[in-house]
PQR file of N, CA, C, O and H, with PARSE charges and radii, in Angstrom:
ATOM      1  N   MET A   1      83.876 135.965  98.723 -0.4000 1.5000
ATOM      2  CA  MET A   1      84.674 135.832  99.339 -0.0000 2.0000
ATOM      3  C   MET A   1      85.837 134.692  99.160  0.5500 1.7000
ATOM      4  O   MET A   1      85.539 133.575  98.737 -0.5500 1.4000
ATOM      5  N   GLY A   2      86.861 134.960  99.425 -0.4000 1.5000
ATOM      6  CA  GLY A   2      88.112 133.949  98.704 -0.0000 2.0000
ATOM      7  C   GLY A   2      88.334 132.992 100.301  0.5500 1.7000
ATOM      8  O   GLY A   2      87.855 133.281 101.397 -0.5500 1.4000
ATOM      9  H   GLY A   2      87.103 135.867  99.769  0.4000 1.0000
ATOM     10  N   TYR A   3      89.153 131.895  99.970 -0.4000 1.5000
ATOM     11  CA  TYR A   3      89.697 131.236 101.136 -0.0000 2.0000
ATOM     12  C   TYR A   3      91.071 130.884 100.532  0.5500 1.7000
ATOM     13  O   TYR A   3      91.214 130.281  99.469 -0.5500 1.4000
ATOM     14  H   TYR A   3      89.542 131.660  99.080  0.4000 1.0000
ATOM     15  N   LYS A   4      92.073 131.329 101.332 -0.4000 1.5000
ATOM     16  CA  LYS A   4      93.450 131.134 101.183 -0.0000 2.0000
ATOM     17  C   LYS A   4      94.036 129.869 101.751  0.5500 1.7000
ATOM     18  O   LYS A   4      93.731 129.633 102.920 -0.5500 1.4000
ATOM     19  H   LYS A   4      91.957 131.818 102.196  0.4000 1.0000
ATOM     20  N   VAL A   5      94.831 129.004 101.127 -0.4000 1.5000
ATOM     21  CA  VAL A   5      95.195 127.670 101.296 -0.0000 2.0000
ATOM     22  C   VAL A   5      96.630 127.658 100.850  0.5500 1.7000
ATOM     23  O   VAL A   5      97.006 128.473 100.007 -0.5500 1.4000
ATOM     24  H   VAL A   5      95.079 129.196 100.178  0.4000 1.0000
ATOM     25  N   LYS A   6      97.394 126.837 101.337 -0.4000 1.5000
ATOM     26  CA  LYS A   6      98.883 126.880 100.966 -0.0000 2.0000
ATOM     27  C   LYS A   6      98.923 125.504 100.154  0.5500 1.7000
ATOM     28  O   LYS A   6      98.003 124.705 100.332 -0.5500 1.4000
ATOM     29  H   LYS A   6      97.088 126.175 102.022  0.4000 1.0000
ATOM     30  N   LEU A   7      99.797 125.251  99.408 -0.4000 1.5000
ATOM     31  CA  LEU A   7     100.389 124.317  98.346 -0.0000 2.0000
ATOM     32  C   LEU A   7     101.396 123.723  99.341  0.5500 1.7000
ATOM     33  O   LEU A   7     102.282 124.261 100.005 -0.5500 1.4000
ATOM     34  H   LEU A   7     100.543 125.900  99.264  0.4000 1.0000
ATOM     35  N   GLN A   8     100.980 122.421  99.239 -0.4000 1.5000
ATOM     36  CA  GLN A   8     102.089 121.534  99.617 -0.0000 2.0000
ATOM     37  C   GLN A   8     102.845 120.682  98.978  0.5500 1.7000
ATOM     38  O   GLN A   8     102.349 120.093  98.017 -0.5500 1.4000
ATOM     39  H   GLN A   8     100.260 121.984  98.699  0.4000 1.0000
ATOM     40  N   LYS A   9     103.820 120.494  99.251 -0.4000 1.5000
ATOM     41  CA  LYS A   9     104.863 119.640  98.350 -0.0000 2.0000
ATOM     42  C   LYS A   9     104.972 118.325  99.274  0.5500 1.7000
ATOM     43  O   LYS A   9     104.737 118.400 100.480 -0.5500 1.4000
ATOM     44  H   LYS A   9     104.223 120.972 100.031  0.4000 1.0000
ATOM     45  N   VAL A  10     105.342 117.110  98.650 -0.4000 1.5000
ATOM     46  CA  VAL A  10     105.608 115.928  99.304 -0.0000 2.0000
ATOM     47  C   VAL A  10     106.737 115.335  98.303  0.5500 1.7000
ATOM     48  O   VAL A  10     106.317 115.423  97.149 -0.5500 1.4000
ATOM     49  H   VAL A  10     105.533 117.049  97.670  0.4000 1.0000
ATOM     50  N   GLU A  11     107.721 114.897  98.348 -0.4000 1.5000
ATOM     51  CA  GLU A  11     109.026 114.460  97.963 -0.0000 2.0000
ATOM     52  C   GLU A  11     109.175 112.941  98.607  0.5500 1.7000
ATOM     53  O   GLU A  11     109.412 112.779  99.804 -0.5500 1.4000
ATOM     54  H   GLU A  11     108.062 114.826  99.285  0.4000 1.0000
ATOM     55  N   ARG A  12     109.009 111.853  97.677 -0.4000 1.5000
ATOM     56  CA  ARG A  12     109.260 110.500  97.872 -0.0000 2.0000
ATOM     57  C   ARG A  12     110.367 110.237  96.815  0.5500 1.7000
ATOM     58  O   ARG A  12     110.622 110.812  95.756 -0.5500 1.4000
ATOM     59  H   ARG A  12     108.816 111.984  96.705  0.4000 1.0000
ATOM     60  N   PRO A  13     110.949 109.167  97.452 -0.5600 1.5000
ATOM     61  CA  PRO A  13     111.806 108.527  96.624  0.2800 2.0000
ATOM     62  C   PRO A  13     111.563 107.868  95.019  0.5500 1.7000
ATOM     63  O   PRO A  13     112.430 107.707  94.160 -0.5500 1.4000
ATOM     64  N   THR A  14     110.232 107.580  94.939 -0.4000 1.5000
ATOM     65  CA  THR A  14     109.555 107.375  93.892 -0.0000 2.0000
ATOM     66  C   THR A  14     109.101 108.233  92.872  0.5500 1.7000
ATOM     67  O   THR A  14     109.143 107.944  91.676 -0.5500 1.4000
ATOM     68  H   THR A  14     109.528 107.711  95.638  0.4000 1.0000
ATOM     69  N   ASN A  15     108.508 109.672  93.506 -0.4000 1.5000
ATOM     70  CA  ASN A  15     107.652 110.579  93.087 -0.0000 2.0000
ATOM     71  C   ASN A  15     107.635 111.724  93.971  0.5500 1.7000
ATOM     72  O   ASN A  15     107.997 111.731  95.148 -0.5500 1.4000
ATOM     73  H   ASN A  15     108.474 109.907  94.477  0.4000 1.0000
ATOM     74  N   ARG A  16     107.039 112.996  93.081 -0.4000 1.5000
ATOM     75  CA  ARG A  16     107.338 114.265  93.838 -0.0000 2.0000
ATOM     76  C   ARG A  16     105.313 114.451  93.601  0.5500 1.7000
ATOM     77  O   ARG A  16     104.806 114.021  92.565 -0.5500 1.4000
ATOM     78  H   ARG A  16     106.746 112.991  92.126  0.4000 1.0000
ATOM     79  N   SER A  17     104.626 114.971  94.460 -0.4000 1.5000
ATOM     80  CA  SER A  17     103.267 115.581  94.468 -0.0000 2.0000
ATOM     81  C   SER A  17     102.917 116.777  95.110  0.5500 1.7000
ATOM     82  O   SER A  17     103.310 117.089  96.234 -0.5500 1.4000
ATOM     83  H   SER A  17     105.037 115.320  95.302  0.4000 1.0000
ATOM     84  N   TYR A  18     102.205 117.424  94.422 -0.4000 1.5000
ATOM     85  CA  TYR A  18     101.842 118.651  94.968 -0.0000 2.0000
ATOM     86  C   TYR A  18     100.112 118.583  95.759  0.5500 1.7000
ATOM     87  O   TYR A  18      99.159 118.027  95.214 -0.5500 1.4000
ATOM     88  H   TYR A  18     101.886 117.171  93.508  0.4000 1.0000
ATOM     89  N   TYR A  19     100.059 119.180  96.920 -0.4000 1.5000
ATOM     90  CA  TYR A  19      98.327 119.265  97.218 -0.0000 2.0000
ATOM     91  C   TYR A  19      98.205 120.478  97.804  0.5500 1.7000
ATOM     92  O   TYR A  19      98.840 121.224  98.549 -0.5500 1.4000
ATOM     93  H   TYR A  19     100.833 119.632  97.363  0.4000 1.0000
ATOM     94  N   VAL A  20      96.616 120.401  96.900 -0.4000 1.5000
ATOM     95  CA  VAL A  20      95.778 121.387  97.592 -0.0000 2.0000
ATOM     96  C   VAL A  20      94.747 121.273  98.171  0.5500 1.7000
ATOM     97  O   VAL A  20      93.963 120.523  97.589 -0.5500 1.4000
ATOM     98  H   VAL A  20      96.100 119.795  96.295  0.4000 1.0000
ATOM     99  N   ASN A  21      94.324 121.776  99.254 -0.4000 1.5000
ATOM    100  CA  ASN A  21      93.191 121.246 100.111 -0.0000 2.0000
ATOM    101  C   ASN A  21      92.279 122.079  99.881  0.5500 1.7000
ATOM    102  O   ASN A  21      92.435 123.298  99.810 -0.5500 1.4000
ATOM    103  H   ASN A  21      94.961 122.385  99.726  0.4000 1.0000
ATOM    104  N   LEU A  22      91.338 121.521  99.758 -0.4000 1.5000
ATOM    105  CA  LEU A  22      89.861 122.557  99.218 -0.0000 2.0000
ATOM    106  C   LEU A  22      88.907 122.764 100.580  0.5500 1.7000
ATOM    107  O   LEU A  22      88.202 121.826 100.951 -0.5500 1.4000
ATOM    108  H   LEU A  22      91.212 120.531  99.815  0.4000 1.0000
ATOM    109  N   PRO A  23      88.916 123.762 101.152 -0.5600 1.5000
ATOM    110  CA  PRO A  23      88.038 124.395 102.595  0.2800 2.0000
ATOM    111  C   PRO A  23      86.767 123.381 102.251  0.5500 1.7000
ATOM    112  O   PRO A  23      86.410 123.062 101.117 -0.5500 1.4000
ATOM    113  N   VAL A  24      86.114 122.911 103.623 -0.4000 1.5000
ATOM    114  CA  VAL A  24      85.098 122.255 103.778 -0.0000 2.0000
ATOM    115  C   VAL A  24      83.935 123.347 103.313  0.5500 1.7000
ATOM    116  O   VAL A  24      82.914 122.875 102.813 -0.5500 1.4000
ATOM    117  H   VAL A  24      86.404 123.171 104.544  0.4000 1.0000
ATOM    118  N   VAL A  25      84.037 124.640 103.444 -0.4000 1.5000
ATOM    119  CA  VAL A  25      82.829 125.235 103.072 -0.0000 2.0000
ATOM    120  C   VAL A  25      82.645 125.402 101.675  0.5500 1.7000
ATOM    121  O   VAL A  25      81.515 125.582 101.222 -0.5500 1.4000
ATOM    122  H   VAL A  25      84.867 125.023 103.850  0.4000 1.0000
ATOM    123  N   MET A  26      83.751 125.356 100.879 -0.4000 1.5000
ATOM    124  CA  MET A  26      83.358 125.450  99.548 -0.0000 2.0000
ATOM    125  C   MET A  26      82.945 124.012  99.022  0.5500 1.7000
ATOM    126  O   MET A  26      81.961 123.890  98.292 -0.5500 1.4000
ATOM    127  H   MET A  26      84.669 125.210 101.247  0.4000 1.0000
ATOM    128  N   ALA A  27      83.728 122.911  99.412 -0.4000 1.5000
ATOM    129  CA  ALA A  27      83.116 121.440  99.121 -0.0000 2.0000
ATOM    130  C   ALA A  27      81.562 121.636  99.229  0.5500 1.7000
ATOM    131  O   ALA A  27      80.773 121.649  98.283 -0.5500 1.4000
ATOM    132  H   ALA A  27      84.527 123.010 100.005  0.4000 1.0000
ATOM    133  N   GLU A  28      81.283 121.780 100.515 -0.4000 1.5000
ATOM    134  CA  GLU A  28      79.952 121.740 100.702 -0.0000 2.0000
ATOM    135  C   GLU A  28      79.006 122.683 100.031  0.5500 1.7000
ATOM    136  O   GLU A  28      77.897 122.238  99.735 -0.5500 1.4000
ATOM    137  H   GLU A  28      81.923 121.769 101.283  0.4000 1.0000
ATOM    138  N   THR A  29      79.247 123.718  99.797 -0.4000 1.5000
ATOM    139  CA  THR A  29      78.658 124.850  99.091 -0.0000 2.0000
ATOM    140  C   THR A  29      78.497 124.280  97.178  0.5500 1.7000
ATOM    141  O   THR A  29      77.597 124.509  96.370 -0.5500 1.4000
ATOM    142  H   THR A  29      80.148 124.080 100.036  0.4000 1.0000
ATOM    143  N   LEU A  30      79.541 123.648  97.060 -0.4000 1.5000
ATOM    144  CA  LEU A  30      79.517 122.870  95.717 -0.0000 2.0000
ATOM    145  C   LEU A  30      79.126 121.649  95.838  0.5500 1.7000
ATOM    146  O   LEU A  30      79.307 121.191  94.710 -0.5500 1.4000
ATOM    147  H   LEU A  30      80.273 123.462  97.717  0.4000 1.0000
ATOM    148  N   SER A  31      78.726 120.871  96.452 -0.4000 1.5000
ATOM    149  CA  SER A  31      77.879 119.660  96.533 -0.0000 2.0000
ATOM    150  C   SER A  31      78.996 118.728  96.091  0.5500 1.7000
ATOM    151  O   SER A  31      78.803 117.707  95.431 -0.5500 1.4000
ATOM    152  H   SER A  31      78.579 121.243  97.369  0.4000 1.0000
ATOM    153  N   PHE A  32      80.351 119.226  96.569 -0.4000 1.5000
ATOM    154  CA  PHE A  32      81.438 117.905  96.124 -0.0000 2.0000
ATOM    155  C   PHE A  32      81.209 116.508  97.227  0.5500 1.7000
ATOM    156  O   PHE A  32      80.575 116.523  98.282 -0.5500 1.4000
ATOM    157  H   PHE A  32      80.507 120.056  97.105  0.4000 1.0000
ATOM    158  N   ALA A  33      81.801 115.561  96.725 -0.4000 1.5000
ATOM    159  CA  ALA A  33      81.583 114.399  97.656 -0.0000 2.0000
ATOM    160  C   ALA A  33      82.752 113.420  97.251  0.5500 1.7000
ATOM    161  O   ALA A  33      83.376 113.407  96.190 -0.5500 1.4000
ATOM    162  H   ALA A  33      82.316 115.549  95.868  0.4000 1.0000
ATOM    163  N   LYS A  34      82.904 112.577  98.389 -0.4000 1.5000
ATOM    164  CA  LYS A  34      84.158 111.469  98.250 -0.0000 2.0000
ATOM    165  C   LYS A  34      83.866 110.652  96.901  0.5500 1.7000
ATOM    166  O   LYS A  34      82.806 110.056  96.713 -0.5500 1.4000
ATOM    167  H   LYS A  34      82.397 112.588  99.252  0.4000 1.0000
ATOM    168  N   GLY A  35      84.679 110.683  96.197 -0.4000 1.5000
ATOM    169  CA  GLY A  35      84.754 109.875  94.670 -0.0000 2.0000
ATOM    170  C   GLY A  35      84.386 110.812  93.690  0.5500 1.7000
ATOM    171  O   GLY A  35      84.492 110.440  92.521 -0.5500 1.4000
ATOM    172  H   GLY A  35      85.540 111.167  96.350  0.4000 1.0000
ATOM    173  N   ASP A  36      83.854 112.287  93.981 -0.4000 1.5000
ATOM    174  CA  ASP A  36      84.210 112.828  92.625 -0.0000 2.0000
ATOM    175  C   ASP A  36      85.019 113.122  91.709  0.5500 1.7000
ATOM    176  O   ASP A  36      86.120 113.443  92.155 -0.5500 1.4000
ATOM    177  H   ASP A  36      83.768 112.589  94.930  0.4000 1.0000
ATOM    178  N   VAL A  37      84.904 113.156  90.233 -0.4000 1.5000
ATOM    179  CA  VAL A  37      86.212 113.040  89.901 -0.0000 2.0000
ATOM    180  C   VAL A  37      86.013 114.734  89.196  0.5500 1.7000
ATOM    181  O   VAL A  37      85.083 115.322  88.645 -0.5500 1.4000
ATOM    182  H   VAL A  37      84.009 112.895  89.870  0.4000 1.0000
ATOM    183  N   LEU A  38      87.574 115.122  89.605 -0.4000 1.5000
ATOM    184  CA  LEU A  38      87.673 116.776  89.144 -0.0000 2.0000
ATOM    185  C   LEU A  38      88.601 116.661  88.025  0.5500 1.7000
ATOM    186  O   LEU A  38      89.324 115.707  87.736 -0.5500 1.4000
ATOM    187  H   LEU A  38      88.330 114.644  90.053  0.4000 1.0000
ATOM    188  N   GLU A  39      88.433 118.049  87.307 -0.4000 1.5000
ATOM    189  CA  GLU A  39      89.571 118.250  86.263 -0.0000 2.0000
ATOM    190  C   GLU A  39      90.299 119.484  86.537  0.5500 1.7000
ATOM    191  O   GLU A  39      89.584 120.412  86.913 -0.5500 1.4000
ATOM    192  H   GLU A  39      87.846 118.824  87.543  0.4000 1.0000
ATOM    193  N   TRP A  40      91.633 119.734  86.433 -0.4000 1.5000
ATOM    194  CA  TRP A  40      92.286 121.125  86.668 -0.0000 2.0000
ATOM    195  C   TRP A  40      92.451 121.499  85.145  0.5500 1.7000
ATOM    196  O   TRP A  40      92.615 120.692  84.229 -0.5500 1.4000
ATOM    197  H   TRP A  40      92.214 118.979  86.128  0.4000 1.0000
ATOM    198  N   SER A  41      92.371 122.968  85.036 -0.4000 1.5000
ATOM    199  CA  SER A  41      92.858 123.451  83.610 -0.0000 2.0000
ATOM    200  C   SER A  41      93.669 124.717  84.112  0.5500 1.7000
ATOM    201  O   SER A  41      93.598 125.152  85.262 -0.5500 1.4000
ATOM    202  H   SER A  41      92.238 123.623  85.779  0.4000 1.0000
ATOM    203  N   VAL A  42      94.420 125.232  83.137 -0.4000 1.5000
ATOM    204  CA  VAL A  42      95.150 126.211  83.351 -0.0000 2.0000
ATOM    205  C   VAL A  42      94.738 127.212  82.334  0.5500 1.7000
ATOM    206  O   VAL A  42      94.742 126.952  81.131 -0.5500 1.4000
ATOM    207  H   VAL A  42      94.478 124.879  82.203  0.4000 1.0000
ATOM    208  N   ARG A  43      94.330 128.530  82.899 -0.4000 1.5000
ATOM    209  CA  ARG A  43      93.750 129.403  82.223 -0.0000 2.0000
ATOM    210  C   ARG A  43      94.891 130.475  81.624  0.5500 1.7000
ATOM    211  O   ARG A  43      95.024 130.880  80.469 -0.5500 1.4000
ATOM    212  H   ARG A  43      94.327 128.742  83.876  0.4000 1.0000
ATOM    213  N   ASP A  44      95.598 130.760  82.723 -0.4000 1.5000
ATOM    214  CA  ASP A  44      97.055 131.772  82.518 -0.0000 2.0000
ATOM    215  C   ASP A  44      97.812 131.304  83.687  0.5500 1.7000
ATOM    216  O   ASP A  44      97.496 130.337  84.379 -0.5500 1.4000
ATOM    217  H   ASP A  44      95.489 130.431  83.661  0.4000 1.0000
ATOM    218  N   GLN A  45      99.097 132.255  83.899 -0.4000 1.5000
ATOM    219  CA  GLN A  45     100.283 131.640  84.776 -0.0000 2.0000
ATOM    220  C   GLN A  45      99.730 132.097  86.446  0.5500 1.7000
ATOM    221  O   GLN A  45     100.448 131.974  87.438 -0.5500 1.4000
ATOM    222  H   GLN A  45      99.354 133.041  83.337  0.4000 1.0000
ATOM    223  N   SER A  46      98.355 132.618  86.466 -0.4000 1.5000
ATOM    224  CA  SER A  46      97.786 132.926  88.045 -0.0000 2.0000
ATOM    225  C   SER A  46      96.413 132.387  88.323  0.5500 1.7000
ATOM    226  O   SER A  46      95.830 132.582  89.390 -0.5500 1.4000
ATOM    227  H   SER A  46      97.772 132.719  85.660  0.4000 1.0000
ATOM    228  N   THR A  47      95.797 131.525  87.065 -0.4000 1.5000
ATOM    229  CA  THR A  47      94.732 131.444  86.950 -0.0000 2.0000
ATOM    230  C   THR A  47      94.318 129.849  87.138  0.5500 1.7000
ATOM    231  O   THR A  47      94.344 129.398  85.993 -0.5500 1.4000
ATOM    232  H   THR A  47      96.270 131.366  86.199  0.4000 1.0000
ATOM    233  N   LEU A  48      93.938 128.758  88.079 -0.4000 1.5000
ATOM    234  CA  LEU A  48      93.410 127.579  87.583 -0.0000 2.0000
ATOM    235  C   LEU A  48      92.018 127.285  87.619  0.5500 1.7000
ATOM    236  O   LEU A  48      91.423 127.611  88.646 -0.5500 1.4000
ATOM    237  H   LEU A  48      93.916 129.124  89.009  0.4000 1.0000
ATOM    238  N   LEU A  49      91.355 126.711  86.668 -0.4000 1.5000
ATOM    239  CA  LEU A  49      90.206 126.569  86.931 -0.0000 2.0000
ATOM    240  C   LEU A  49      89.870 125.011  87.167  0.5500 1.7000
ATOM    241  O   LEU A  49      90.393 124.207  86.395 -0.5500 1.4000
ATOM    242  H   LEU A  49      91.839 126.446  85.834  0.4000 1.0000
ATOM    243  N   LEU A  50      88.998 124.528  88.223 -0.4000 1.5000
ATOM    244  CA  LEU A  50      88.918 123.207  88.720 -0.0000 2.0000
ATOM    245  C   LEU A  50      87.446 122.916  88.687  0.5500 1.7000
ATOM    246  O   LEU A  50      86.637 123.397  89.481 -0.5500 1.4000
ATOM    247  H   LEU A  50      88.573 125.181  88.849  0.4000 1.0000
ATOM    248  N   ARG A  51      87.110 121.950  87.538 -0.4000 1.5000
ATOM    249  CA  ARG A  51      85.895 121.789  87.045 -0.0000 2.0000
ATOM    250  C   ARG A  51      85.439 119.981  87.707  0.5500 1.7000
ATOM    251  O   ARG A  51      86.228 119.040  87.797 -0.5500 1.4000
ATOM    252  H   ARG A  51      87.767 121.559  86.893  0.4000 1.0000
ATOM    253  N   LYS A  52      84.186 119.982  88.017 -0.4000 1.5000
ATOM    254  CA  LYS A  52      83.652 118.372  88.437 -0.0000 2.0000
ATOM    255  C   LYS A  52      83.300 117.927  87.163  0.5500 1.7000
ATOM    256  O   LYS A  52      82.506 118.544  86.454 -0.5500 1.4000
ATOM    257  H   LYS A  52      83.546 120.746  87.944  0.4000 1.0000
ATOM    258  N   ILE A  53      83.898 116.792  86.804 -0.4000 1.5000
ATOM    259  CA  ILE A  53      83.648 115.854  86.114 -0.0000 2.0000
ATOM    260  C   ILE A  53      82.293 114.917  85.896  0.5500 1.7000
ATOM    261  O   ILE A  53      81.440 114.919  85.009 -0.5500 1.4000
ATOM    262  H   ILE A  53      84.543 116.291  87.381  0.4000 1.0000
ATOM    263  N   SER A  54      82.455 114.179  86.997 -0.4000 1.5000
ATOM    264  CA  SER A  54      81.590 113.215  87.559 -0.0000 2.0000
ATOM    265  C   SER A  54      81.340 113.063  89.008  0.5500 1.7000
ATOM    266  O   SER A  54      82.308 113.012  89.767 -0.5500 1.4000
ATOM    267  H   SER A  54      83.148 114.178  87.718  0.4000 1.0000
ATOM    268  N   SER A  55      80.100 112.983  89.476 -0.4000 1.5000
ATOM    269  CA  SER A  55      79.581 112.718  90.810 -0.0000 2.0000
ATOM    270  C   SER A  55      80.573 111.154  91.336  0.5500 1.7000
ATOM    271  O   SER A  55      81.090 110.349  90.562 -0.5500 1.4000
ATOM    272  H   SER A  55      79.314 113.024  88.859  0.4000 1.0000
ATOM    273  N   GLY A  56      80.591 111.116  92.648 -0.4000 1.5000
ATOM    274  CA  GLY A  56      80.728 109.958  93.406 -0.0000 2.0000
ATOM    275  C   GLY A  56      79.998 108.619  92.776  0.5500 1.7000
ATOM    276  O   GLY A  56      80.451 107.499  92.542 -0.5500 1.4000
ATOM    277  H   GLY A  56      80.172 111.770  93.277  0.4000 1.0000
ATOM    278  N   ALA A  57      79.187 108.970  92.664 -0.4000 1.5000
ATOM    279  CA  ALA A  57      78.087 107.819  92.462 -0.0000 2.0000
ATOM    280  C   ALA A  57      78.244 107.349  90.830  0.5500 1.7000
ATOM    281  O   ALA A  57      77.854 106.213  90.560 -0.5500 1.4000
ATOM    282  H   ALA A  57      78.818 109.880  92.853  0.4000 1.0000
ATOM    283  N   THR A  58      78.695 108.028  89.948 -0.4000 1.5000
ATOM    284  CA  THR A  58      79.365 107.826  88.486 -0.0000 2.0000
ATOM    285  C   THR A  58      80.470 107.444  88.501  0.5500 1.7000
ATOM    286  O   THR A  58      80.827 106.645  87.635 -0.5500 1.4000
ATOM    287  H   THR A  58      79.011 108.951  90.167  0.4000 1.0000
ATOM    288  N   ALA A  59      81.360 107.886  89.481 -0.4000 1.5000
ATOM    289  CA  ALA A  59      83.216 107.618  89.085 -0.0000 2.0000
ATOM    290  C   ALA A  59      83.235 106.283  89.038  0.5500 1.7000
ATOM    291  O   ALA A  59      82.403 105.505  89.503 -0.5500 1.4000
ATOM    292  H   ALA A  59      81.070 108.535  90.184  0.4000 1.0000
ATOM    293  N   VAL A  60      84.309 106.033  88.402 -0.4000 1.5000
ATOM    294  CA  VAL A  60      84.966 104.597  88.175 -0.0000 2.0000
ATOM    295  C   VAL A  60      85.800 104.448  89.208  0.5500 1.7000
ATOM    296  O   VAL A  60      86.823 105.125  89.308 -0.5500 1.4000
ATOM    297  H   VAL A  60      84.984 106.665  88.024  0.4000 1.0000
ATOM    298  N   LYS A  61      85.372 103.361  90.256 -0.4000 1.5000
ATOM    299  CA  LYS A  61      85.988 102.607  91.106 -0.0000 2.0000
ATOM    300  C   LYS A  61      87.133 101.863  91.072  0.5500 1.7000
ATOM    301  O   LYS A  61      87.381 100.950  90.285 -0.5500 1.4000
ATOM    302  H   LYS A  61      84.541 102.811  90.175  0.4000 1.0000
ATOM    303  N   GLY A  62      88.040 102.415  92.226 -0.4000 1.5000
ATOM    304  CA  GLY A  62      89.379 101.392  91.947 -0.0000 2.0000
ATOM    305  C   GLY A  62      90.872 102.276  91.930  0.5500 1.7000
ATOM    306  O   GLY A  62      90.771 103.487  91.737 -0.5500 1.4000
ATOM    307  H   GLY A  62      87.839 103.157  92.866  0.4000 1.0000
ATOM    308  N   ARG A  63      91.759 101.900  92.058 -0.4000 1.5000
ATOM    309  CA  ARG A  63      92.624 102.453  91.937 -0.0000 2.0000
ATOM    310  C   ARG A  63      93.342 103.013  90.873  0.5500 1.7000
ATOM    311  O   ARG A  63      93.219 102.343  89.848 -0.5500 1.4000
ATOM    312  H   ARG A  63      91.842 100.916  92.215  0.4000 1.0000
ATOM    313  N   GLY A  64      94.163 104.165  90.734 -0.4000 1.5000
ATOM    314  CA  GLY A  64      94.858 104.469  89.507 -0.0000 2.0000
ATOM    315  C   GLY A  64      93.897 105.879  89.113  0.5500 1.7000
ATOM    316  O   GLY A  64      92.993 106.392  89.772 -0.5500 1.4000
ATOM    317  H   GLY A  64      94.263 104.710  91.566  0.4000 1.0000
ATOM    318  N   LYS A  65      94.434 106.254  87.859 -0.4000 1.5000
ATOM    319  CA  LYS A  65      93.897 107.008  86.977 -0.0000 2.0000
ATOM    320  C   LYS A  65      92.301 107.107  86.892  0.5500 1.7000
ATOM    321  O   LYS A  65      91.889 106.177  86.199 -0.5500 1.4000
ATOM    322  H   LYS A  65      95.168 105.837  87.323  0.4000 1.0000
ATOM    323  N   PRO A  66      91.494 107.741  87.257 -0.5600 1.5000
ATOM    324  CA  PRO A  66      90.366 107.885  86.990  0.2800 2.0000
ATOM    325  C   PRO A  66      89.831 107.751  85.515  0.5500 1.7000
ATOM    326  O   PRO A  66      90.615 108.108  84.635 -0.5500 1.4000
ATOM    327  N   LYS A  67      88.707 107.322  85.169 -0.4000 1.5000
ATOM    328  CA  LYS A  67      88.400 106.774  83.723 -0.0000 2.0000
ATOM    329  C   LYS A  67      87.270 108.054  83.494  0.5500 1.7000
ATOM    330  O   LYS A  67      86.295 108.239  84.223 -0.5500 1.4000
ATOM    331  H   LYS A  67      88.070 107.032  85.884  0.4000 1.0000
ATOM    332  N   VAL A  68      87.576 108.743  82.512 -0.4000 1.5000
ATOM    333  CA  VAL A  68      86.613 109.894  82.108 -0.0000 2.0000
ATOM    334  C   VAL A  68      85.910 109.606  80.777  0.5500 1.7000
ATOM    335  O   VAL A  68      86.536 109.089  79.851 -0.5500 1.4000
ATOM    336  H   VAL A  68      88.368 108.593  81.920  0.4000 1.0000
ATOM    337  N   ARG A  69      84.655 109.924  80.673 -0.4000 1.5000
ATOM    338  CA  ARG A  69      83.970 109.829  79.342 -0.0000 2.0000
ATOM    339  C   ARG A  69      84.149 110.837  78.471  0.5500 1.7000
ATOM    340  O   ARG A  69      84.213 111.935  79.024 -0.5500 1.4000
ATOM    341  H   ARG A  69      84.146 110.344  81.425  0.4000 1.0000
ATOM    342  N   ALA A  70      84.251 110.846  77.307 -0.4000 1.5000
ATOM    343  CA  ALA A  70      84.656 112.021  76.464 -0.0000 2.0000
ATOM    344  C   ALA A  70      83.158 112.495  76.492  0.5500 1.7000
ATOM    345  O   ALA A  70      82.170 111.761  76.455 -0.5500 1.4000
ATOM    346  H   ALA A  70      84.199 109.954  76.857  0.4000 1.0000
ATOM    347  N   GLU A  71      83.191 114.232  76.584 -0.4000 1.5000
ATOM    348  CA  GLU A  71      82.020 114.972  76.535 -0.0000 2.0000
ATOM    349  C   GLU A  71      81.332 114.960  75.014  0.5500 1.7000
ATOM    350  O   GLU A  71      82.091 114.731  74.072 -0.5500 1.4000
ATOM    351  H   GLU A  71      83.993 114.828  76.615  0.4000 1.0000
ATOM    352  N   ALA A  72      80.237 115.146  74.804 -0.4000 1.5000
ATOM    353  CA  ALA A  72      79.630 115.031  73.402 -0.0000 2.0000
ATOM    354  C   ALA A  72      79.884 116.724  72.853  0.5500 1.7000
ATOM    355  O   ALA A  72      79.521 117.070  71.729 -0.5500 1.4000
ATOM    356  H   ALA A  72      79.620 115.332  75.569  0.4000 1.0000
TER
END
């Protein structure tokens, strides 16, 4: 079963951002939690891949871009 969401766009004087909300049922099914580090990849023009890089317990705390260890 798929879940449809709308892409949101926020334009501020200093930057532009797009947001995609993850439905709670999907986050819970995949055991996502606050602080998890996720990575987007583009497969093709109509397919995005979202991958969990690290859990909230091992994610780097603080503001700014998360630091992710390179995979072996």
